[in-house]
């Protein structure tokens, strides 16, 4: 499973519009990928907590830039649409989710809300049916004239996938209801795998996976990918959503029925009565489902289930409480996506103890090195776990987890669990404390952790395989090389197919036209290339010459954003001069280093990143390779002294640079910075909330500049 560490993010209010747009694009791609992986492919690629954090980030940026909300934004959809390959099935009534409770107070509030809504007094008894909450896949089963006619997944709640054929392979699914039954009814329930079946299935898939890997390593042709399920839910979902029903038939799936959708006529007055009807029709109903005498019995039931949980055949993550009276259910209705008459009271996070076998390093797409724990596989509440994230090196140090230690794990609804403590820190003969690597395990480049930062990063920039895709995406993006038609999707494809590894490779794609044409959707007629290939190649050719600032920015050197790239371009003028200066600047105390440090706006940290990039020979090789393909246009330098002899006043606050930076720049251009406005003042730069000086400038009819105009004049270019 790929764990990817996002780069340290700026607060949304510090993003400019282009940065925001780029990040929203990346977030949409990543979140949609994760959502598809979870809902459609049943193969989660990130922990729920990470998904939530990214989702919130997306929302925060959208709140600040409402015009940039994308049509494919994850905030615009609920759940995942039906997967390709299955017909769509619209539910008679929507399939909803449940609100969660975690503590007795939450349950009390739930019951109080019911009373308030129905106007019931405290004396009125509320009876609930308690049902163990099995984490499987919910299904909607339609019966007409007592015959099973269609079965569907939940999908986005309104439209699911038609999996009738697959459901027909389940022994526990009644094909015909025992009379009497309504003309048409939707029965809902959960398809799941027992723990024992899951463990056997997990072991079998692991074996198949390893066999396939071995064959692949020896160069043999291998068939379709083998998926190792991460938990029983995942296994059940994957089994049920097979395009080939024969595969489903071979998997040990079970079904409990527990709810109803549309019904052409009422079948019961209470939920407990409905469960009896379901049993009569021939469904399996969870035998632990219990009608409670009053609402206070819920805490007891919850405690009893928590105790029995480990011994149950199947995995449960809580108990669902449903108000028994159906007339009350109808009156209560729904709020948002959940009914007011039911709640899922969840158990606390699951824990288990196992042995730490190794601490490995993963390199994220942005070059961040993240330690990851490899453990003796252990069953944490029915889920086989062998990896845990350690977040960062400080965390490893804090927990002092060492190879060979026994550790306690916690899984809090996440796919990837966490190590919460070392169980035997006093053990004799314990290993050495873990030491973070100083070179990147992927590419061998130095891995450095700047002072004051938590993340260690690979300096291998352009040449590190783990970072290649991200770098290429940046390289081709709108504000960088702006290669039309070379979006994320195509880059990923070109990279996966091995055609493009470094930026220079993009310019050699033209040598692989026949390969491109062989791809689905890319093919042309016998006579010529398809428009798609033609357009892409033309877009690439068009960018063989770009401005030097775009070129420098496109390299994706850390801290070299558009603004700094522009400063460098203006200062060094040509690509050759810049390249040579950066190489020379590697030597501390050299003239080139001093010169670099003297550029206004380029602080020591930025200089360090540049020097770091140029200290890695393979980065320089990749750059030189690129310079053989692309010829950056020399930048027009703003002549030093362009403002020579002029006097300038800054007033109000500038948004894109500090006052200090603005004044230093003005001085570098030969201007005299003065504090007060007079007849002799040549320019007055007016920032936000400017006061009396702006007024005076107007009175004296002086030349005033907005911040944007000042940027232009000083050669900063647009913000
Ligand atoms: S009732 C409107 N009953 O939990 C009622 N759901 O978070 C919605 N689930 O998608 C469902 N056991 O997959 C209900 N006894 C039970 C359940 C149950 C498991 C799952 C189901 C649903 C999810 C809601």
XYZ file of C-alpha atoms and ligand atoms in Angstrom:
743
model
C 0.000 0.000 0.000
C 1.391 3.367 -0.945
C 1.601 5.828 1.896
C 2.239 9.262 0.610
C 3.233 12.170 2.719
C 1.879 15.506 1.595
C 4.395 18.342 1.465
C 4.111 20.792 4.344
C 1.142 22.912 3.392
C 0.754 26.653 3.573
C -2.380 27.902 5.328
C -5.050 28.456 2.623
C -4.975 32.222 3.192
C -1.328 32.321 2.164
C -1.900 30.604 -1.156
C -2.155 32.659 -4.294
C -4.664 31.764 -6.947
C -2.343 29.695 -9.106
C -1.036 27.739 -6.145
C -4.593 27.161 -4.959
C -5.707 25.975 -8.396
C -2.781 23.616 -8.646
C -3.343 22.214 -5.210
C -7.056 21.752 -5.807
C -6.236 19.836 -8.971
C -3.829 17.604 -7.101
C -6.261 17.140 -4.199
C -9.109 16.222 -6.528
C -6.902 13.656 -8.255
C -5.631 12.165 -5.024
C -8.958 12.139 -3.168
C -10.839 10.769 -6.139
C -8.220 8.082 -6.546
C -8.548 7.181 -2.872
C -12.314 7.201 -3.047
C -12.338 4.950 -6.111
C -9.827 2.653 -4.479
C -12.046 2.396 -1.422
C -15.506 2.217 -2.943
C -14.992 0.794 -6.392
C -11.842 -1.309 -6.214
C -12.246 -2.248 -2.553
C -8.522 -1.663 -2.108
C -7.991 1.330 0.192
C -4.790 3.256 -0.496
C -4.732 5.603 2.475
C -5.856 5.635 6.092
C -9.280 7.178 6.740
C -7.646 9.871 8.858
C -5.416 10.949 5.990
C -8.382 11.027 3.624
C -10.276 13.202 6.088
C -7.341 15.581 6.496
C -6.945 15.984 2.731
C -10.688 16.397 2.352
C -10.721 19.187 4.937
C -7.775 20.860 3.225
C -9.713 20.768 -0.031
C -12.718 22.351 1.678
C -10.635 25.080 3.305
C -9.041 26.073 0.002
C -12.397 26.003 -1.764
C -13.921 28.200 0.928
C -11.259 30.779 0.198
C -11.335 30.436 -3.595
C -14.970 29.625 -4.420
C -14.360 30.371 -8.105
C -11.797 27.606 -8.283
C -14.107 24.783 -7.168
C -13.598 22.097 -9.785
C -16.336 20.066 -11.434
C -14.509 16.934 -10.249
C -14.030 18.227 -6.717
C -14.612 15.551 -4.055
C -16.755 18.091 -2.171
C -19.289 17.815 -4.971
C -20.044 14.160 -4.645
C -21.280 11.708 -2.087
C -19.837 8.235 -2.029
C -18.749 6.800 -5.312
C -20.694 6.259 -8.463
C -21.454 2.801 -9.676
C -18.388 1.111 -11.105
C -17.998 0.541 -14.786
C -18.826 -3.013 -15.702
C -21.993 -3.244 -13.628
C -25.364 -1.938 -14.677
C -26.754 0.800 -12.506
C -29.614 0.096 -10.152
C -31.710 2.849 -8.644
C -32.991 2.149 -5.146
C -36.710 2.565 -4.406
C -35.810 4.542 -1.304
C -32.292 5.815 -0.645
C -29.880 3.651 1.338
C -28.609 5.848 4.106
C -25.890 5.768 6.657
C -26.073 6.031 10.424
C -24.980 8.647 12.902
C -22.422 7.459 15.416
C -22.390 7.403 19.200
C -19.248 6.715 21.206
C -20.359 7.206 24.804
C -23.497 6.859 26.971
C -24.029 10.629 26.742
C -24.251 10.379 22.960
C -26.916 7.718 23.265
C -28.828 9.767 25.856
C -28.781 12.754 23.529
C -30.050 10.555 20.695
C -32.994 9.368 22.828
C -33.689 12.900 24.095
C -33.798 14.165 20.535
C -36.408 11.515 19.670
C -38.542 12.593 22.629
C -38.260 16.253 21.708
C -39.105 15.608 18.090
C -42.145 13.453 18.861
C -43.209 15.587 21.817
C -43.043 12.617 24.198
C -42.826 12.963 27.954
C -40.011 11.423 29.962
C -42.449 8.724 31.176
C -43.104 7.359 27.710
C -41.037 4.197 27.242
C -38.752 4.078 24.193
C -38.030 0.559 23.028
C -35.080 -0.113 20.788
C -33.916 -3.150 18.879
C -30.178 -3.657 19.349
C -28.310 -5.315 16.473
C -24.592 -6.088 16.292
C -23.084 -3.880 13.598
C -21.199 -6.091 11.188
C -18.776 -4.333 8.931
C -19.519 -5.817 5.548
C -21.189 -4.545 2.432
C -24.821 -3.443 2.557
C -27.076 -4.704 -0.208
C -30.568 -3.911 -1.439
C -32.624 -6.960 -2.449
C -35.753 -6.419 -4.524
C -38.548 -9.018 -4.477
C -41.514 -8.890 -6.813
C -44.427 -11.259 -6.223
C -42.172 -13.007 -3.750
C -39.363 -13.629 -6.245
C -35.875 -12.213 -6.025
C -35.534 -10.018 -9.107
C -32.616 -7.763 -8.397
C -29.794 -7.104 -5.957
C -27.673 -3.988 -5.733
C -24.837 -2.429 -3.767
C -25.402 0.799 -1.914
C -23.371 2.866 -4.418
C -23.849 6.557 -3.721
C -26.997 5.827 -1.689
C -29.386 6.527 -4.548
C -27.935 4.443 -7.356
C -25.901 1.301 -6.791
C -24.512 -1.457 -8.958
C -26.626 -4.297 -10.142
C -24.951 -7.390 -8.669
C -27.905 -9.743 -9.018
C -25.838 -12.536 -10.581
C -23.269 -12.417 -7.814
C -25.861 -12.386 -5.061
C -27.490 -15.446 -6.577
C -24.346 -17.376 -5.623
C -25.068 -16.821 -1.905
C -26.623 -19.829 -0.184
C -28.273 -17.606 2.375
C -30.177 -15.519 -0.136
C -33.833 -16.650 -0.462
C -34.800 -16.816 -4.160
C -38.473 -17.040 -3.210
C -40.163 -15.628 -0.135
C -42.497 -17.852 1.841
C -46.025 -16.365 1.571
C -47.575 -14.047 2.521
C -45.547 -11.157 1.083
C -46.264 -7.763 -0.467
C -46.385 -7.325 -4.235
C -43.011 -5.594 -4.193
C -40.503 -5.049 -1.399
C -36.884 -4.094 -0.891
C -35.086 -6.057 1.823
C -31.772 -4.737 3.070
C -28.947 -6.472 4.792
C -25.234 -7.004 5.144
C -23.034 -9.373 3.143
C -19.967 -10.352 5.137
C -17.199 -12.879 5.699
C -16.565 -14.567 9.036
C -13.188 -14.063 10.723
C -12.148 -17.664 10.128
C -13.105 -17.508 6.463
C -11.305 -14.209 6.141
C -8.096 -15.515 7.678
C -8.085 -18.535 5.381
C -8.855 -16.346 2.386
C -6.171 -13.850 3.434
C -3.580 -16.617 3.699
C -4.537 -18.023 0.317
C -4.397 -14.643 -1.409
C -1.032 -13.899 0.234
C 0.316 -17.176 -1.090
C -0.992 -16.449 -4.578
C 0.432 -12.948 -4.418
C 3.888 -14.156 -3.449
C 3.872 -16.854 -6.087
C 3.001 -14.271 -8.679
C 5.760 -11.936 -7.490
C 8.301 -14.726 -7.742
C 7.233 -15.506 -11.262
C 7.320 -11.836 -12.162
C 10.827 -11.417 -10.775
C 12.077 -14.269 -12.863
C 10.656 -12.547 -15.908
C 7.713 -14.852 -16.422
C 4.465 -13.513 -17.760
C 1.954 -13.140 -14.974
C -1.776 -12.800 -15.134
C -4.074 -10.441 -13.322
C -3.009 -8.799 -10.070
C -3.737 -10.680 -6.861
C -5.292 -8.582 -4.132
C -4.563 -9.228 -0.493
C -7.638 -8.066 1.411
C -6.952 -5.803 4.387
C -10.027 -6.718 6.419
C -13.193 -8.815 6.206
C -15.221 -5.895 4.884
C -12.716 -5.402 2.150
C -12.731 -9.109 1.359
C -16.533 -9.282 1.230
C -16.806 -6.173 -0.918
C -14.120 -7.367 -3.305
C -15.725 -10.771 -3.599
C -19.184 -9.435 -4.249
C -18.105 -6.937 -6.850
C -16.499 -9.407 -9.196
C -17.477 -9.100 -12.821
C -17.317 -12.876 -13.013
C -19.964 -14.401 -10.732
C -17.998 -17.666 -10.660
C -15.354 -15.918 -8.581
C -18.002 -14.714 -6.144
C -19.372 -18.231 -5.931
C -15.991 -19.482 -4.740
C -15.900 -17.050 -1.820
C -17.491 -17.835 1.550
C -20.006 -15.009 1.873
C -22.882 -14.742 4.339
C -25.925 -12.557 4.603
C -27.912 -11.105 7.502
C -31.075 -9.123 6.714
C -31.935 -6.173 8.956
C -33.899 -3.397 7.226
C -36.484 -2.562 4.602
C -36.643 -0.120 1.732
C -39.779 0.468 -0.311
C -42.705 -1.853 0.286
C -45.965 -1.877 -1.683
C -47.846 -2.577 1.560
C -46.844 -2.502 5.242
C -45.595 -5.792 6.616
C -45.210 -5.025 10.332
C -45.871 -2.390 12.985
C -42.558 -2.699 14.750
C -38.984 -3.328 13.712
C -38.848 -6.435 15.921
C -42.008 -7.613 14.173
C -40.352 -6.969 10.818
C -37.330 -9.070 11.830
C -39.735 -11.928 12.593
C -41.321 -11.492 9.168
C -37.849 -11.647 7.591
C -37.147 -14.921 9.413
C -40.495 -16.249 8.205
C -39.630 -15.385 4.615
C -36.435 -17.396 4.938
C -33.759 -14.793 5.698
C -31.017 -15.157 8.249
C -31.478 -12.510 10.926
C -28.684 -12.023 13.414
C -29.729 -14.154 16.418
C -28.144 -11.624 18.754
C -30.609 -8.934 17.695
C -32.589 -8.088 20.817
C -35.619 -5.985 21.652
C -34.683 -3.936 24.714
C -37.266 -3.173 27.435
C -36.347 0.484 27.617
C -33.639 2.877 26.549
C -31.600 2.372 29.725
C -30.909 -1.221 28.725
C -28.674 0.004 25.904
C -25.580 0.582 28.040
C -25.817 -2.978 29.372
C -26.269 -4.420 25.922
C -23.314 -2.407 24.661
C -21.109 -3.719 27.471
C -22.248 -7.326 26.920
C -21.464 -7.097 23.200
C -18.070 -5.529 23.860
C -17.279 -8.546 26.037
C -18.545 -11.082 23.539
C -17.033 -9.336 20.571
C -13.719 -11.182 20.436
C -15.489 -14.546 20.583
C -17.980 -13.833 17.794
C -17.555 -15.554 14.448
C -17.584 -12.238 12.646
C -16.122 -8.798 13.128
C -18.375 -6.146 14.636
C -17.492 -2.514 15.198
C -20.435 -1.513 17.352
C -24.151 -1.980 17.907
C -26.980 -0.419 15.917
C -29.983 0.729 17.978
C -33.244 1.189 16.122
C -36.469 2.577 17.535
C -38.934 -0.299 17.506
C -42.179 1.489 16.563
C -42.317 1.960 12.801
C -44.985 4.690 12.967
C -42.544 6.696 15.067
C -39.739 5.937 12.630
C -41.852 7.388 9.851
C -42.618 10.546 11.811
C -38.968 11.014 12.757
C -37.697 10.680 9.223
C -34.173 11.630 8.222
C -31.764 14.426 8.699
C -29.014 14.712 6.131
C -27.981 11.200 5.252
C -29.007 9.460 8.467
C -32.303 8.490 10.117
C -33.301 10.184 13.390
C -34.579 6.839 14.689
C -31.357 4.822 14.622
C -27.793 5.195 15.784
C -24.578 3.181 15.580
C -22.857 3.047 18.961
C -19.244 2.259 18.127
C -16.719 0.369 20.224
C -13.437 2.023 21.165
C -10.426 1.428 18.918
C -9.016 -2.081 18.648
C -5.652 -3.003 20.084
C -3.224 -5.894 19.766
C 0.318 -6.809 20.689
C 2.984 -8.052 18.275
C 6.673 -7.984 17.471
C 8.464 -5.223 15.602
C 10.539 -6.914 12.894
C 11.986 -3.961 11.050
C 11.759 -0.235 10.502
C 11.827 0.633 6.837
C 11.839 3.927 5.035
C 9.292 4.970 2.470
C 9.977 7.840 0.137
C 6.911 9.904 -0.657
C 6.155 11.645 -3.902
C 7.541 14.877 -2.566
C 10.759 13.285 -1.358
C 9.719 13.043 2.285
C 11.195 10.035 4.065
C 8.735 8.301 6.380
C 9.658 5.454 8.671
C 7.316 2.497 8.615
C 7.111 -0.402 11.025
C 7.114 -3.953 9.689
C 5.598 -6.353 12.181
C 4.825 -9.977 12.737
C 1.352 -10.194 11.159
C -1.273 -9.956 13.859
C -5.022 -10.032 13.960
C -6.359 -6.737 15.288
C -10.071 -7.348 15.710
C -10.271 -9.516 12.621
C -7.919 -7.439 10.507
C -4.529 -8.794 9.556
C -1.985 -6.124 10.225
C 1.703 -6.127 9.407
C 2.559 -2.486 8.751
C 2.190 0.553 10.951
C 3.032 4.112 10.232
C 5.573 5.797 12.480
C 4.829 9.273 11.056
C 8.329 10.721 11.426
C 11.688 10.125 13.058
C 10.869 12.139 16.156
C 7.991 9.819 16.770
C 10.256 6.770 16.529
C 12.607 8.433 18.990
C 9.748 9.369 21.312
C 8.387 5.833 21.404
C 11.910 4.465 21.258
C 10.607 1.516 19.272
C 13.482 -0.816 18.357
C 13.672 -3.825 16.109
C 12.832 -6.893 18.200
C 10.579 -5.026 20.621
C 7.086 -6.143 21.459
C 4.735 -3.316 20.627
C 1.081 -2.504 21.172
C -0.899 -1.487 18.121
C -4.101 0.408 17.769
C -6.431 0.462 14.847
C -8.945 3.259 15.074
C -11.040 2.635 12.005
C -7.955 3.226 9.921
C -6.524 0.846 7.415
C -3.035 1.458 8.716
C -2.676 1.094 12.449
C -0.375 2.920 14.813
C 2.129 1.749 17.363
C 1.074 3.187 20.692
C 3.800 1.844 22.961
C 6.647 -0.562 23.507
C 5.452 -3.279 25.861
C 8.852 -4.500 27.079
C 11.212 -1.503 27.208
C 13.166 -3.027 30.137
C 13.901 -6.262 28.295
C 17.463 -7.482 28.396
C 19.558 -7.586 25.259
C 17.391 -5.033 23.546
C 18.583 -3.717 20.171
C 20.083 -0.333 19.450
C 17.909 2.738 19.059
C 16.894 3.266 15.470
C 18.969 5.728 13.463
C 17.446 7.570 10.522
C 19.179 7.056 7.172
C 21.342 9.759 5.655
C 20.809 8.583 2.109
C 17.591 8.015 0.242
C 16.814 4.283 -0.015
C 15.270 4.811 -3.439
C 18.041 6.672 -5.237
C 21.021 6.903 -2.922
C 21.078 10.699 -2.862
C 21.791 12.424 0.443
C 18.701 12.671 2.638
C 18.727 15.743 4.815
C 16.590 17.102 7.562
C 16.900 20.877 7.800
C 17.102 22.288 11.283
C 13.726 23.023 12.766
C 11.875 20.714 10.376
C 10.328 17.352 11.198
C 10.696 15.820 7.790
C 13.834 14.392 6.269
C 13.951 14.720 2.527
C 15.716 13.124 -0.349
C 17.773 15.648 -2.314
C 17.590 13.472 -5.419
C 14.989 15.772 -6.976
C 14.868 14.932 -10.636
C 16.465 11.535 -10.419
C 14.706 9.868 -7.481
C 12.231 7.287 -8.795
C 9.869 7.905 -5.891
C 9.564 11.573 -6.791
C 9.612 11.351 -10.545
C 5.917 11.469 -11.214
C 5.301 14.431 -8.944
C 8.249 16.282 -10.486
C 7.041 15.604 -13.984
C 3.548 16.802 -13.136
C 4.996 19.997 -11.792
C 7.321 20.359 -14.767
C 4.519 20.210 -17.316
C 1.983 22.215 -15.302
C 0.422 25.467 -16.394
C 2.702 27.864 -14.539
C 5.796 25.860 -15.275
C 6.439 24.550 -18.806
C 2.730 24.698 -19.598
C 2.630 21.704 -21.902
C -0.937 21.411 -23.036
C -2.402 17.935 -23.010
C 0.243 16.665 -20.636
C -1.906 16.529 -17.522
C -1.572 14.269 -14.534
C -3.251 11.318 -16.178
C -1.011 11.264 -19.239
C 2.125 11.787 -17.201
C 1.242 8.876 -14.964
C 0.622 6.754 -18.026
C 3.848 7.763 -19.796
C 5.772 7.126 -16.596
C 4.141 3.785 -15.890
C 4.870 2.652 -19.415
C 8.504 3.617 -18.935
C 8.568 6.228 -21.695
C 9.201 9.234 -19.480
C 11.359 9.274 -16.396
C 13.027 12.668 -16.491
C 11.846 15.994 -17.899
C 14.149 15.576 -20.901
C 12.368 12.327 -21.768
C 9.214 14.327 -22.460
C 10.947 15.855 -25.450
C 11.880 12.413 -26.715
C 8.344 11.034 -26.602
C 8.199 11.767 -30.330
C 10.555 8.837 -30.860
C 7.865 6.476 -29.535
C 4.925 7.358 -31.720
C 4.199 3.778 -32.653
C 4.077 2.778 -28.980
C 1.692 5.635 -28.201
C -0.559 4.650 -31.050
C -0.852 1.175 -29.630
C -2.513 2.499 -26.479
C -6.234 2.367 -26.023
C -7.763 5.653 -27.112
C -4.498 6.903 -28.567
C -4.475 4.932 -31.778
C -4.677 6.542 -35.183
C -5.728 5.290 -38.545
C -3.302 3.430 -40.743
C -2.645 6.674 -42.567
C -1.623 8.866 -39.708
C -1.401 9.487 -36.025
C -4.499 10.208 -34.076
C -5.269 13.811 -33.236
C -4.445 13.055 -29.635
C -0.876 12.012 -30.350
C -0.419 14.788 -32.877
C -1.667 17.453 -30.490
C 0.458 16.225 -27.641
C 3.616 16.115 -29.731
C 2.892 19.583 -31.100
C 2.353 20.936 -27.574
C 5.669 19.454 -26.481
C 7.538 20.849 -29.491
C 6.057 24.268 -28.803
C 7.760 24.346 -25.419
C 11.289 23.765 -26.608
C 11.714 27.435 -26.024
C 10.302 29.009 -22.879
C 11.267 31.905 -20.677
C 14.180 31.230 -18.361
C 12.035 31.914 -15.318
C 9.493 29.278 -16.305
C 12.310 26.896 -16.988
C 13.896 27.394 -13.565
C 10.532 27.168 -11.834
C 9.716 23.970 -13.751
C 12.730 22.180 -12.291
C 10.832 21.987 -9.027
C 13.738 22.804 -6.767
C 12.428 23.182 -3.266
C 11.669 26.783 -2.288
C 12.152 27.971 -5.858
C 8.647 29.132 -6.582
C 7.693 31.382 -9.436
C 8.868 34.508 -7.683
C 12.321 33.221 -6.824
C 12.696 31.712 -10.267
C 11.995 35.131 -11.688
C 14.577 36.768 -9.439
C 17.167 34.223 -10.525
C 16.298 34.586 -14.195
C 16.526 38.352 -14.008
C 19.799 38.177 -12.150
C 21.611 35.590 -14.233
C 20.020 36.355 -17.539
C 20.835 33.094 -19.356
C 20.480 29.443 -18.481
C 24.185 28.852 -19.015
C 25.171 31.689 -16.707
C 22.762 30.535 -14.033
C 23.906 26.928 -14.271
C 27.570 27.857 -13.998
C 26.941 30.271 -11.138
C 25.072 27.619 -9.187
C 27.876 25.135 -9.675
C 30.418 27.709 -8.531
C 28.243 28.706 -5.586
C 28.655 25.239 -4.105
C 31.877 26.508 -2.597
C 31.252 28.490 0.542
C 32.957 31.871 0.388
C 33.189 31.821 -3.403
C 32.310 34.921 -5.338
C 29.378 33.116 -6.889
C 28.025 32.192 -3.467
C 28.297 35.792 -2.272
C 26.636 36.999 -5.428
C 23.776 34.536 -4.958
C 23.340 35.593 -1.348
C 23.299 39.211 -2.469
C 20.210 38.826 -4.634
C 17.420 40.613 -2.867
C 14.729 38.145 -1.956
C 17.051 35.128 -2.002
C 17.747 34.292 1.628
C 20.263 31.769 2.953
C 17.715 28.934 3.120
C 16.879 29.373 -0.546
C 20.540 29.580 -1.488
C 21.081 26.359 0.446
C 18.367 24.555 -1.528
C 19.901 25.673 -4.816
C 23.361 24.608 -3.765
C 21.945 21.308 -2.483
C 20.286 20.632 -5.831
C 23.448 21.394 -7.789
C 25.606 19.336 -5.423
C 23.918 16.168 -6.613
C 25.699 15.320 -9.847
C 22.776 13.385 -11.214
C 20.547 16.458 -10.887
C 23.069 18.391 -12.938
C 23.157 15.584 -15.481
C 19.374 15.634 -15.732
C 19.473 19.410 -16.143
C 22.125 19.217 -18.841
C 20.156 16.515 -20.575
C 17.157 18.829 -20.524
C 19.174 21.772 -21.779
C 20.003 19.741 -24.865
C 16.267 19.569 -25.581
C 15.074 22.972 -24.409
C 16.548 26.399 -25.009
C 15.357 28.862 -22.383
C 15.037 32.423 -23.644
C 17.341 34.861 -21.889
C 15.549 36.986 -19.340
C 15.363 40.696 -19.710
C 17.166 42.147 -16.790
C 15.761 45.162 -15.070
C 18.741 47.445 -15.280
C 20.316 48.165 -11.974
C 19.862 51.840 -11.474
C 16.595 51.991 -13.410
C 15.201 54.131 -10.627
C 18.416 55.956 -10.079
C 18.011 59.303 -8.376
C 14.271 58.848 -7.833
C 12.698 59.146 -4.426
C 10.048 56.702 -3.364
C 7.673 56.384 -0.432
C 5.951 53.164 0.644
C 2.724 53.493 2.576
C 0.074 51.036 3.726
C 0.799 47.335 3.894
C 2.036 45.335 0.948
C 0.537 41.907 0.471
C 3.089 40.107 -1.649
C 6.335 41.188 0.004
C 7.574 42.683 3.209
C 8.185 46.380 3.497
C 11.835 45.596 4.072
C 12.103 43.625 0.855
C 10.381 46.381 -1.130
C 12.674 49.058 0.246
C 15.784 47.011 -0.362
C 14.713 46.383 -3.925
C 14.047 50.078 -4.515
C 17.487 50.912 -3.218
C 19.091 48.247 -5.370
C 17.479 49.904 -8.366
C 19.049 53.187 -7.334
C 16.094 54.858 -5.692
C 16.139 56.754 -2.445
C 13.577 55.498 0.008
C 12.058 58.306 2.024
C 9.562 58.232 4.842
C 7.404 61.253 4.212
C 5.603 62.553 1.167
C 6.583 65.906 -0.294
C 6.440 67.734 -3.583
C 9.841 66.214 -4.404
C 8.662 62.610 -4.063
C 8.744 60.806 -7.417
C 6.675 57.710 -6.560
C 4.306 56.793 -3.780
C 3.536 53.070 -3.535
C 0.142 52.655 -1.926
C -0.579 49.399 -0.133
C -3.685 48.257 1.705
C -5.186 50.530 4.358
C -2.916 53.430 3.493
C -3.787 56.583 5.423
C -2.655 60.189 5.419
C 0.351 59.723 3.115
C -1.874 58.439 0.351
C -4.177 61.382 0.843
C -1.302 63.792 0.699
C 0.071 62.155 -2.458
C -3.302 62.684 -4.098
C -3.415 66.306 -3.013
C 0.053 66.915 -4.414
C -0.885 65.001 -7.562
C 2.173 62.768 -7.241
C 2.731 59.626 -9.256
C 1.162 56.831 -7.203
C 1.593 53.110 -7.785
C -0.497 50.183 -6.740
C 1.359 47.180 -5.404
C 0.975 45.453 -8.773
C 2.387 48.472 -10.594
C 5.291 48.622 -8.193
C 6.026 44.943 -8.823
C 6.036 45.606 -12.528
C 8.323 48.607 -12.188
C 10.749 46.757 -9.930
C 10.819 43.764 -12.190
C 9.074 41.336 -9.836
C 6.420 40.511 -12.366
C 2.808 39.721 -11.436
C 2.178 38.109 -8.039
S -29.409 -0.130 9.224
C -31.167 3.680 7.680
N -28.514 -2.193 10.561
O -23.877 0.163 8.747
C -30.593 2.403 8.232
N -26.999 -1.046 9.158
O -23.581 3.125 8.816
C -29.259 2.093 7.684
N -24.748 -2.008 9.123
O -24.472 0.919 5.390
C -28.724 0.762 7.886
N -25.154 -3.644 10.511
O -23.588 -1.387 5.928
C -28.201 -1.213 9.705
N -27.902 -4.048 11.796
C -27.592 -3.086 10.936
C -26.295 -2.945 10.376
C -26.039 -1.901 9.504
C -24.253 -3.085 9.750
C -23.980 -1.133 8.225
C -24.582 -0.980 6.853
C -24.827 0.478 6.666
C -23.949 1.084 7.702
C -24.536 2.376 8.205
